[in-house]
PDB file of C-alpha atoms in Angstrom:
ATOM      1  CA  UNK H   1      18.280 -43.018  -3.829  1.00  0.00           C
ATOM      2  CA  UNK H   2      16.883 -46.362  -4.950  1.00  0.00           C
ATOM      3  CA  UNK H   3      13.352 -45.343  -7.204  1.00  0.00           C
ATOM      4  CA  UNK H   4      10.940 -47.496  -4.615  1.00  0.00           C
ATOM      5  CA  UNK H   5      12.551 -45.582  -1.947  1.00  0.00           C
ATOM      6  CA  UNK H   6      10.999 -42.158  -3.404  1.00  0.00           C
ATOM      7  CA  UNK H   7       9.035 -40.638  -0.782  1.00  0.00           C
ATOM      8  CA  UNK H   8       5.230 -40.221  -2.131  1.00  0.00           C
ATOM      9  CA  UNK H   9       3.832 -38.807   1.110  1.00  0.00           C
ATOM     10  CA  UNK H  10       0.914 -36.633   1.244  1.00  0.00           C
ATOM     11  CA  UNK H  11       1.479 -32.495   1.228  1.00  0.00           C
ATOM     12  CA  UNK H  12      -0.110 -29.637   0.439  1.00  0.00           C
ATOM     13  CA  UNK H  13       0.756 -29.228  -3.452  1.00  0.00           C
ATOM     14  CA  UNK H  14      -0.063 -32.931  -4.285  1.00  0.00           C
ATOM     15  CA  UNK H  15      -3.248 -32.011  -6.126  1.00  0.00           C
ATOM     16  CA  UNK H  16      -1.452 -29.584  -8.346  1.00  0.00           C
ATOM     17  CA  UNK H  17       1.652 -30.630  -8.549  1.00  0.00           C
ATOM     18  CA  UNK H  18       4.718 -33.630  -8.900  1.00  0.00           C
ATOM     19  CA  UNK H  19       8.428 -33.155  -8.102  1.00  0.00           C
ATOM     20  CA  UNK H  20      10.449 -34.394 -10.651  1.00  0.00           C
ATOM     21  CA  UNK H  21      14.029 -36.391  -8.751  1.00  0.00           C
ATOM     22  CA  UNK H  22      16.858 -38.400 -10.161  1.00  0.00           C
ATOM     23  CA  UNK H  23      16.765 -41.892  -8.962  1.00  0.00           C
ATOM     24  CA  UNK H  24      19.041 -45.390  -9.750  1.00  0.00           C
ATOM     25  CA  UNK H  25      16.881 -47.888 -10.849  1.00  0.00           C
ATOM     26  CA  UNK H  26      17.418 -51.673 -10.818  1.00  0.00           C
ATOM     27  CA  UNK H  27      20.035 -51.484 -13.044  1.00  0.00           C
ATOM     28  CA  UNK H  28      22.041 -48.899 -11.545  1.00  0.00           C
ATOM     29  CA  UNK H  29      21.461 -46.308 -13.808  1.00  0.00           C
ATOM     30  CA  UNK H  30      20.117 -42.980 -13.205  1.00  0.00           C
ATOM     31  CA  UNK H  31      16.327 -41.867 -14.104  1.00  0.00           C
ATOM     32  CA  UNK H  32      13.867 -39.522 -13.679  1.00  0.00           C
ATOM     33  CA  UNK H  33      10.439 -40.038 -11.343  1.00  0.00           C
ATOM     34  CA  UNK H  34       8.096 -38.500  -9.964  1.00  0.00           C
ATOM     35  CA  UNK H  35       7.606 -37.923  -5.988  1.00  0.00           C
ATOM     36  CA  UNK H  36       3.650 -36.868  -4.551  1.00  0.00           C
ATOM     37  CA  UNK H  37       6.503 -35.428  -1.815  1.00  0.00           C
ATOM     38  CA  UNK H  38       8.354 -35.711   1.072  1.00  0.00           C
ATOM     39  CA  UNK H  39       6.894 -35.093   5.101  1.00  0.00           C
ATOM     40  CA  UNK H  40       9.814 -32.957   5.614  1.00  0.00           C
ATOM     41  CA  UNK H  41       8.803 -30.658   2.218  1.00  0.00           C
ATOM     42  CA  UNK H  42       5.352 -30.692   3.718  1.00  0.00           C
ATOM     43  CA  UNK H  43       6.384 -29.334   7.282  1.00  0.00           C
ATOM     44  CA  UNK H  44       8.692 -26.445   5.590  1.00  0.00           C
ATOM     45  CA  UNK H  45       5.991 -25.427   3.452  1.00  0.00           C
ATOM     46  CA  UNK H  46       2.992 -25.888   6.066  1.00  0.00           C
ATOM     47  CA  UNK H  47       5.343 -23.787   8.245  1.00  0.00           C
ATOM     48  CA  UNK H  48       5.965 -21.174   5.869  1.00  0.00           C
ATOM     49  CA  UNK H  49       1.868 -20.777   5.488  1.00  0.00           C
ATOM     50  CA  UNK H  50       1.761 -20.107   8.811  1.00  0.00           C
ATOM     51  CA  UNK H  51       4.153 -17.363   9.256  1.00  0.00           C
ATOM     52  CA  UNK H  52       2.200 -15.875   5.561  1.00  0.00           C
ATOM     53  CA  UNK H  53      -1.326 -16.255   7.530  1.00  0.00           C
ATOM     54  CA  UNK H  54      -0.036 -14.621  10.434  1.00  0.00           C
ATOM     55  CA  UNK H  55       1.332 -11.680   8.888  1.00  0.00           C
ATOM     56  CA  UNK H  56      -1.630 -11.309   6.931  1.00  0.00           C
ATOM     57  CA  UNK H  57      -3.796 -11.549  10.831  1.00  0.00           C
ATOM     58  CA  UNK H  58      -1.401  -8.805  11.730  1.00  0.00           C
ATOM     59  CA  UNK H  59      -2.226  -6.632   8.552  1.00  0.00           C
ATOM     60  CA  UNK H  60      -6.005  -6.995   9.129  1.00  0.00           C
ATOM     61  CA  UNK H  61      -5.587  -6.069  12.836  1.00  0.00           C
ATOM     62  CA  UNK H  62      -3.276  -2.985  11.783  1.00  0.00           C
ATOM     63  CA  UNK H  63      -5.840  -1.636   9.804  1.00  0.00           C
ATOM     64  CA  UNK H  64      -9.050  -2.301  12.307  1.00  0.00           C
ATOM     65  CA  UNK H  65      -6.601  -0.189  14.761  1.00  0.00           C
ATOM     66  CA  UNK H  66      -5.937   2.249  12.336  1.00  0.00           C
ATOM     67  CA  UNK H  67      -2.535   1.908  12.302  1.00  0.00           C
ATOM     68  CA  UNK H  68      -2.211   1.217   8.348  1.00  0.00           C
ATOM     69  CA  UNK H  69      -4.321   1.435   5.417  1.00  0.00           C
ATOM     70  CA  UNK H  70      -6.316  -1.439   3.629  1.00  0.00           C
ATOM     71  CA  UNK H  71      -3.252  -1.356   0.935  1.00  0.00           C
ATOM     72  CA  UNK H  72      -1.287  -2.880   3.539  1.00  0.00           C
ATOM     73  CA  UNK H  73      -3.956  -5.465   4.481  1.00  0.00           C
ATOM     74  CA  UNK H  74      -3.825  -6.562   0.511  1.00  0.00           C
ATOM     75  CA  UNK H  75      -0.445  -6.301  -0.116  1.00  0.00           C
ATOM     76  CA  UNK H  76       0.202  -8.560   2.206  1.00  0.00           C
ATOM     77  CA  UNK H  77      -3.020 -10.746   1.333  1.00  0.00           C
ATOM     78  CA  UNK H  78      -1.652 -11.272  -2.183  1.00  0.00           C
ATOM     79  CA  UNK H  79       1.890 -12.084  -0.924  1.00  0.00           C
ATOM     80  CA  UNK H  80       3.221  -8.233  -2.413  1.00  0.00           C
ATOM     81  CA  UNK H  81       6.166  -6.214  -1.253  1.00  0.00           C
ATOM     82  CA  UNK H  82       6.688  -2.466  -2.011  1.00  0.00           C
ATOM     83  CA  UNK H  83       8.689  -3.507  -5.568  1.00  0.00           C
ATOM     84  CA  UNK H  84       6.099  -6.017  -6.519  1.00  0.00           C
ATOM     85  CA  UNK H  85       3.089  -3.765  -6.145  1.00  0.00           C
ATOM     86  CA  UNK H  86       4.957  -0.802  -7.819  1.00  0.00           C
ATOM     87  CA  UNK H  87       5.345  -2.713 -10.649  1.00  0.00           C
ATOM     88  CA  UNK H  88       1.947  -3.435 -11.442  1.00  0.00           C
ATOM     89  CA  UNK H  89       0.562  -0.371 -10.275  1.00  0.00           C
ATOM     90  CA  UNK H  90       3.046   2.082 -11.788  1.00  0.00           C
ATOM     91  CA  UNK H  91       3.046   3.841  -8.631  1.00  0.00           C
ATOM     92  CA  UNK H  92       6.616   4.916  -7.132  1.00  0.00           C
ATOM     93  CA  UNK H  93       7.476   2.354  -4.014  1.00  0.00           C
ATOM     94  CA  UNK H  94       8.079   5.808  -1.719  1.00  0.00           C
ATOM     95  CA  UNK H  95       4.263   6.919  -2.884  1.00  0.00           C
ATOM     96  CA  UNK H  96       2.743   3.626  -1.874  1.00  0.00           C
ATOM     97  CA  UNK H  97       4.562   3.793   1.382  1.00  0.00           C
ATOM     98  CA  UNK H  98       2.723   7.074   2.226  1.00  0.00           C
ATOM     99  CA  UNK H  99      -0.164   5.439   0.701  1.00  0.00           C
ATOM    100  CA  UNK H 100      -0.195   2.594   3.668  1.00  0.00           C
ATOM    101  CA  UNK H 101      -1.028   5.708   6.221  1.00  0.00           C
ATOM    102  CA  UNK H 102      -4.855   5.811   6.669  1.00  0.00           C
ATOM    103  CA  UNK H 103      -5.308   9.680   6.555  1.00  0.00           C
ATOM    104  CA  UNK H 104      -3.410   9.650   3.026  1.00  0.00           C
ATOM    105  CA  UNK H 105      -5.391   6.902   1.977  1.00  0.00           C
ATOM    106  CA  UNK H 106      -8.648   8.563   2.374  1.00  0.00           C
ATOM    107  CA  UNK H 107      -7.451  11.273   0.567  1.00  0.00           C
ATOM    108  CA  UNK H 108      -6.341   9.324  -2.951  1.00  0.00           C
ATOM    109  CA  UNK H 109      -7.937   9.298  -6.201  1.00  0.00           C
ATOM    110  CA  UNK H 110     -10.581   7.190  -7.669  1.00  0.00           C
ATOM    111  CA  UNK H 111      -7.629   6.725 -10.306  1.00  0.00           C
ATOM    112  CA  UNK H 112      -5.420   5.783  -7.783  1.00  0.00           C
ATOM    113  CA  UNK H 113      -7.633   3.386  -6.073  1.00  0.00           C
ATOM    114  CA  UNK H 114      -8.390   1.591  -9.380  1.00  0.00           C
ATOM    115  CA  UNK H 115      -5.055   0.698  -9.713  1.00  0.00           C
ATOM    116  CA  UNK H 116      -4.365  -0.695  -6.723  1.00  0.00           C
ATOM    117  CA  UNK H 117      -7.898  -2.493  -6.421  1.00  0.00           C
ATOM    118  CA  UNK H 118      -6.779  -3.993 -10.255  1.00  0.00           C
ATOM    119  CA  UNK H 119      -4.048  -5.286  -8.836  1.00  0.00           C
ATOM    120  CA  UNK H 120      -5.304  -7.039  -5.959  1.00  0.00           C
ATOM    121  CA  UNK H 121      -7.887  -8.224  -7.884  1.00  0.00           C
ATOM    122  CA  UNK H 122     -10.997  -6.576  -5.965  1.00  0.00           C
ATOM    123  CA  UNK H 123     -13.346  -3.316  -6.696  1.00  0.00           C
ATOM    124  CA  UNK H 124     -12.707  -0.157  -5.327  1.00  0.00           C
ATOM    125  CA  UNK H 125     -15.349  -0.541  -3.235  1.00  0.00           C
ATOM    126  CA  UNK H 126     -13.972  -3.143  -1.233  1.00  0.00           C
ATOM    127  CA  UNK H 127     -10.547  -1.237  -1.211  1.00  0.00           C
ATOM    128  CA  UNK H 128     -12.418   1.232  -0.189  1.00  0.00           C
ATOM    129  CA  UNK H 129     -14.599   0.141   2.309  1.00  0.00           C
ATOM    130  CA  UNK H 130     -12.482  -2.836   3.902  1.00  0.00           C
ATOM    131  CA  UNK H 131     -12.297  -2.448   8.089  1.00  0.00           C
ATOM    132  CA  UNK H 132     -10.677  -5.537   8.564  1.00  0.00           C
TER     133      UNK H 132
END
């Protein structure tokens, strides 16, 4: 790709961040720039928030049904799998499993809840106390 054929259209990232690509300048040669992005990189990305807002919709209405605990609504609010949250709880994956059922939720530990509510980066409170 010729460098003023670089796409620099508008996405979601532009504010934060550029994509560095290897482009043939007027000589020929290869070089490094710097793209804002591309429309089709915007559409894959705006579709991939989509399907992450969703799921995190269908965690919030799981939990006002009482089908799941908050965990699940903030697992999946913070973008976390069972692995990911293990690891920085230091709770086993199986445990937080059982933890994602409401009546075993009620019944955890202050101790317990701490951890979790460090790790999603709210109180205990609001771990607590969240109802979708």
């Amino acid at each position: 790709m010729k460098k003023e054929d670089l796409p620099q259209d508008t996405g979601a990232l532009e504010k934060f961040t550029r994509e560095v690509c290897y482009v043939k300048n007027e000589d020929g040669k290869y070089e490094t720039a710097l793209s804002k992005g591309w429309e089709v990189k915007k559409l894959a990305l705006d579709s991939a928030w989509e399907d992450v807002n969703a799921r995190v919709e269908e965690a919030r209405q799981a939990v006002i049904r009482g089908e799941k605990s908050p965990i699940y609504y903030f697992m999946e609010l913070r973008l976390m799998d069972l692995p990911v949250l293990s690891g920085y709880t230091g709770i086993f994956s199986f445990f937080i499993k059982r933890h994602l059922k409401p009546a075993v939720f009620k019944k955890l530990s202050e101790r317990k809840l701490e951890k979790y509510a460090r790790a999603f980066d709210i109180t205990v409170d609001s771990l607590k106390n969240f109802k979708g």
